[in-house]
Amino acid sequence: MLADLERHANQGPAGRAIEETVVTVSASIAKRYIDGGYPVGFFAYGNERFALAPQRGPGHLLRIFDALAELRALGTTNLLDVIAALQSRTGRYTSIAIVTPARDSEWLDGVRHLMMRRSRVAVVCVDGETASRDTLPATVRQVAAMGVPAYTVRAGTEQTTGLTAISAPTAYESPVAQAARIPMG
């Protein structure tokens, strides 16, 4: 799992709620998979850099929660560069959930490269811009157009309702995509 905590990506009208939503979604996905017995890794560049190798068990979940509690959206590394750093840690058929509020599309090149390496990718876009509108961020539409399971959650809204799917998964639904459908909270 990759949590995007780059400073500029986490700025917007929703303010600190954007960062909090990235953390909440990341924690929910980690808990779902560790509770299911899957190994979960965690990768984030914020005020600190965290790279936790995939492991199972409640102790590892606590390490992920501790990392999420310490992180702040003060990172200076853009998402494309974070994905590039993550690529050396991924193998064929690795499932990767990217949780990001990034509104630019530059990082989608990194997603394409992960897909070429046969990684299964799902993206959760945290929307800090359109909380009061019924429109989707352009980035979410671009992710869905690539055939990547894409989900959106609006920053600062009640998180118990879960994520909104933007694209239907293909015949194979990755575990990451399944986790993204879980209610949060």
GROMACS .gro file of C-alpha atoms in nm:
model
  185
    1MET     CA    1   0.000   0.000   0.000
    2LEU     CA    2   0.123   0.347  -0.085
    3ALA     CA    3  -0.002   0.656   0.099
    4ASP     CA    4   0.067   0.985  -0.081
    5LEU     CA    5   0.160   1.247   0.177
    6GLU     CA    6   0.335   1.499  -0.046
    7ARG     CA    7   0.274   1.853   0.078
    8HIS     CA    8   0.130   2.008  -0.239
    9ALA     CA    9  -0.099   1.714  -0.318
   10ASN     CA   10  -0.255   1.744   0.026
   11GLN     CA   11  -0.351   2.111  -0.008
   12GLY     CA   12  -0.699   2.221  -0.102
   13PRO     CA   13  -1.025   2.363   0.030
   14ALA     CA   14  -1.074   2.061   0.259
   15GLY     CA   15  -0.747   2.144   0.440
   16ARG     CA   16  -0.624   1.894   0.699
   17ALA     CA   17  -0.923   1.669   0.627
   18ILE     CA   18  -0.741   1.559   0.310
   19GLU     CA   19  -0.445   1.423   0.508
   20GLU     CA   20  -0.677   1.262   0.764
   21THR     CA   21  -0.874   1.090   0.489
   22VAL     CA   22  -0.556   0.950   0.328
   23VAL     CA   23  -0.459   0.808   0.669
   24THR     CA   24  -0.807   0.667   0.741
   25VAL     CA   25  -0.838   0.495   0.402
   26SER     CA   26  -0.486   0.351   0.430
   27ALA     CA   27  -0.554   0.220   0.781
   28SER     CA   28  -0.883   0.062   0.670
   29ILE     CA   29  -0.723  -0.121   0.378
   30ALA     CA   30  -0.433  -0.243   0.594
   31LYS     CA   31  -0.668  -0.371   0.864
   32ARG     CA   32  -0.892  -0.550   0.617
   33TYR     CA   33  -0.605  -0.744   0.465
   34ILE     CA   34  -0.413  -0.822   0.778
   35ASP     CA   35  -0.738  -0.942   0.940
   36GLY     CA   36  -0.779  -1.166   0.633
   37GLY     CA   37  -0.435  -1.319   0.682
   38TYR     CA   38  -0.266  -1.142   0.391
   39PRO     CA   39   0.079  -0.986   0.413
   40VAL     CA   40   0.058  -0.608   0.385
   41GLY     CA   41   0.342  -0.367   0.317
   42PHE     CA   42   0.333   0.007   0.368
   43PHE     CA   43   0.516   0.279   0.178
   44ALA     CA   44   0.485   0.654   0.233
   45TYR     CA   45   0.691   0.970   0.203
   46GLY     CA   46   0.559   1.245   0.428
   47ASN     CA   47   0.744   1.432   0.699
   48GLU     CA   48   0.925   1.096   0.735
   49ARG     CA   49   0.979   0.808   0.495
   50PHE     CA   50   0.829   0.472   0.581
   51ALA     CA   51   0.891   0.147   0.399
   52LEU     CA   52   0.754  -0.154   0.586
   53ALA     CA   53   0.799  -0.490   0.415
   54PRO     CA   54   0.485  -0.700   0.369
   55GLN     CA   55   0.410  -0.905   0.680
   56ARG     CA   56   0.110  -1.063   0.850
   57GLY     CA   57  -0.031  -1.034   1.198
   58PRO     CA   58  -0.164  -0.787   1.451
   59GLY     CA   59   0.187  -0.671   1.549
   60HIS     CA   60   0.252  -0.561   1.192
   61LEU     CA   61  -0.085  -0.385   1.177
   62LEU     CA   62   0.018  -0.187   1.486
   63ARG     CA   63   0.345  -0.088   1.314
   64ILE     CA   64   0.145   0.040   1.016
   65PHE     CA   65  -0.094   0.228   1.247
   66ASP     CA   66   0.204   0.377   1.433
   67ALA     CA   67   0.357   0.493   1.104
   68LEU     CA   68   0.027   0.646   0.994
   69ALA     CA   69  -0.008   0.824   1.329
   70GLU     CA   70   0.339   0.980   1.292
   71LEU     CA   71   0.306   1.085   0.929
   72ARG     CA   72   0.216   1.437   0.825
   73ALA     CA   73   0.154   1.564   0.475
   74LEU     CA   74   0.482   1.752   0.462
   75GLY     CA   75   0.661   1.539   0.205
   76THR     CA   76   0.861   1.695  -0.076
   77THR     CA   77   0.875   1.392  -0.307
   78ASN     CA   78   0.605   1.386  -0.575
   79LEU     CA   79   0.395   1.074  -0.627
   80LEU     CA   80   0.566   0.974  -0.953
   81ASP     CA   81   0.903   0.959  -0.775
   82VAL     CA   82   0.753   0.768  -0.480
   83ILE     CA   83   0.607   0.512  -0.722
   84ALA     CA   84   0.948   0.483  -0.890
   85ALA     CA   85   1.107   0.412  -0.550
   86LEU     CA   86   0.837   0.155  -0.474
   87GLN     CA   87   0.892  -0.034  -0.800
   88SER     CA   88   1.215  -0.193  -0.677
   89ARG     CA   89   1.014  -0.350  -0.393
   90THR     CA   90   0.739  -0.495  -0.609
   91GLY     CA   91   0.733  -0.813  -0.806
   92ARG     CA   92   0.516  -0.970  -1.066
   93TYR     CA   93   0.153  -0.994  -0.955
   94THR     CA   94   0.203  -0.769  -0.653
   95SER     CA   95  -0.119  -0.591  -0.554
   96ILE     CA   96  -0.074  -0.221  -0.483
   97ALA     CA   97  -0.329   0.022  -0.344
   98ILE     CA   98  -0.236   0.384  -0.403
   99VAL     CA   99  -0.418   0.630  -0.179
  100THR     CA  100  -0.368   0.983  -0.310
  101PRO     CA  101  -0.520   1.329  -0.325
  102ALA     CA  102  -0.294   1.422  -0.621
  103ARG     CA  103  -0.479   1.622  -0.886
  104ASP     CA  104  -0.206   1.621  -1.149
  105SER     CA  105  -0.178   1.332  -1.394
  106GLU     CA  106   0.202   1.310  -1.405
  107TRP     CA  107   0.205   1.014  -1.162
  108LEU     CA  108  -0.010   0.803  -1.394
  109ASP     CA  109   0.307   0.718  -1.589
  110GLY     CA  110   0.424   0.536  -1.276
  111VAL     CA  111   0.096   0.343  -1.261
  112ARG     CA  112   0.139   0.245  -1.627
  113HIS     CA  113   0.489   0.116  -1.553
  114LEU     CA  114   0.361  -0.088  -1.256
  115MET     CA  115   0.097  -0.240  -1.483
  116MET     CA  116   0.358  -0.327  -1.746
  117ARG     CA  117   0.543  -0.512  -1.470
  118ARG     CA  118   0.223  -0.710  -1.410
  119SER     CA  119   0.146  -0.547  -1.076
  120ARG     CA  120  -0.222  -0.523  -0.990
  121VAL     CA  121  -0.302  -0.164  -0.907
  122ALA     CA  122  -0.606   0.002  -0.751
  123VAL     CA  123  -0.626   0.373  -0.682
  124VAL     CA  124  -0.824   0.553  -0.416
  125CYS     CA  125  -0.843   0.923  -0.499
  126VAL     CA  126  -0.911   1.148  -0.204
  127ASP     CA  127  -1.104   1.444  -0.336
  128GLY     CA  128  -1.030   1.762  -0.145
  129GLU     CA  129  -1.166   1.993  -0.414
  130THR     CA  130  -1.521   1.894  -0.501
  131ALA     CA  131  -1.677   1.804  -0.166
  132SER     CA  132  -1.989   2.004  -0.242
  133ARG     CA  133  -2.025   1.915  -0.610
  134ASP     CA  134  -2.137   1.601  -0.790
  135THR     CA  135  -1.843   1.594  -1.031
  136LEU     CA  136  -1.547   1.360  -1.032
  137PRO     CA  137  -1.190   1.485  -1.032
  138ALA     CA  138  -1.028   1.456  -1.376
  139THR     CA  139  -0.755   1.233  -1.230
  140VAL     CA  140  -1.014   0.974  -1.124
  141ARG     CA  141  -1.157   0.963  -1.474
  142GLN     CA  142  -0.806   0.919  -1.621
  143VAL     CA  143  -0.728   0.632  -1.382
  144ALA     CA  144  -1.054   0.458  -1.471
  145ALA     CA  145  -0.986   0.508  -1.844
  146MET     CA  146  -0.659   0.314  -1.797
  147GLY     CA  147  -0.860   0.013  -1.679
  148VAL     CA  148  -0.738   0.052  -1.322
  149PRO     CA  149  -0.999   0.002  -1.050
  150ALA     CA  150  -1.054   0.355  -0.926
  151TYR     CA  151  -1.236   0.472  -0.618
  152THR     CA  152  -1.303   0.813  -0.477
  153VAL     CA  153  -1.373   0.939  -0.130
  154ARG     CA  154  -1.440   1.301  -0.053
  155ALA     CA  155  -1.223   1.454   0.218
  156GLY     CA  156  -1.404   1.583   0.521
  157THR     CA  157  -1.719   1.374   0.472
  158GLU     CA  158  -1.854   1.094   0.689
  159GLN     CA  159  -1.630   0.793   0.627
  160THR     CA  160  -1.863   0.514   0.740
  161THR     CA  161  -2.027   0.482   0.401
  162GLY     CA  162  -1.719   0.346   0.225
  163LEU     CA  163  -1.569   0.432  -0.110
  164THR     CA  164  -1.741   0.504  -0.438
  165ALA     CA  165  -1.631   0.282  -0.726
  166ILE     CA  166  -1.556   0.467  -1.048
  167SER     CA  167  -1.470   0.173  -1.270
  168ALA     CA  168  -1.584  -0.185  -1.255
  169PRO     CA  169  -1.303  -0.435  -1.203
  170THR     CA  170  -1.228  -0.675  -1.485
  171ALA     CA  171  -1.294  -1.051  -1.467
  172TYR     CA  172  -1.021  -1.078  -1.204
  173GLU     CA  173  -1.083  -0.855  -0.908
  174SER     CA  174  -0.767  -0.790  -0.714
  175PRO     CA  175  -0.768  -0.814  -0.335
  176VAL     CA  176  -0.688  -0.443  -0.324
  177ALA     CA  177  -1.004  -0.364  -0.521
  178GLN     CA  178  -1.206  -0.587  -0.290
  179ALA     CA  179  -1.068  -0.405   0.013
  180ALA     CA  180  -1.150  -0.069  -0.134
  181ARG     CA  181  -1.520  -0.159  -0.117
  182ILE     CA  182  -1.517  -0.206   0.258
  183PRO     CA  183  -1.685   0.046   0.483
  184MET     CA  184  -1.439   0.266   0.666
  185GLY     CA  185  -1.450   0.350   1.031
   0.00000   0.00000   0.00000
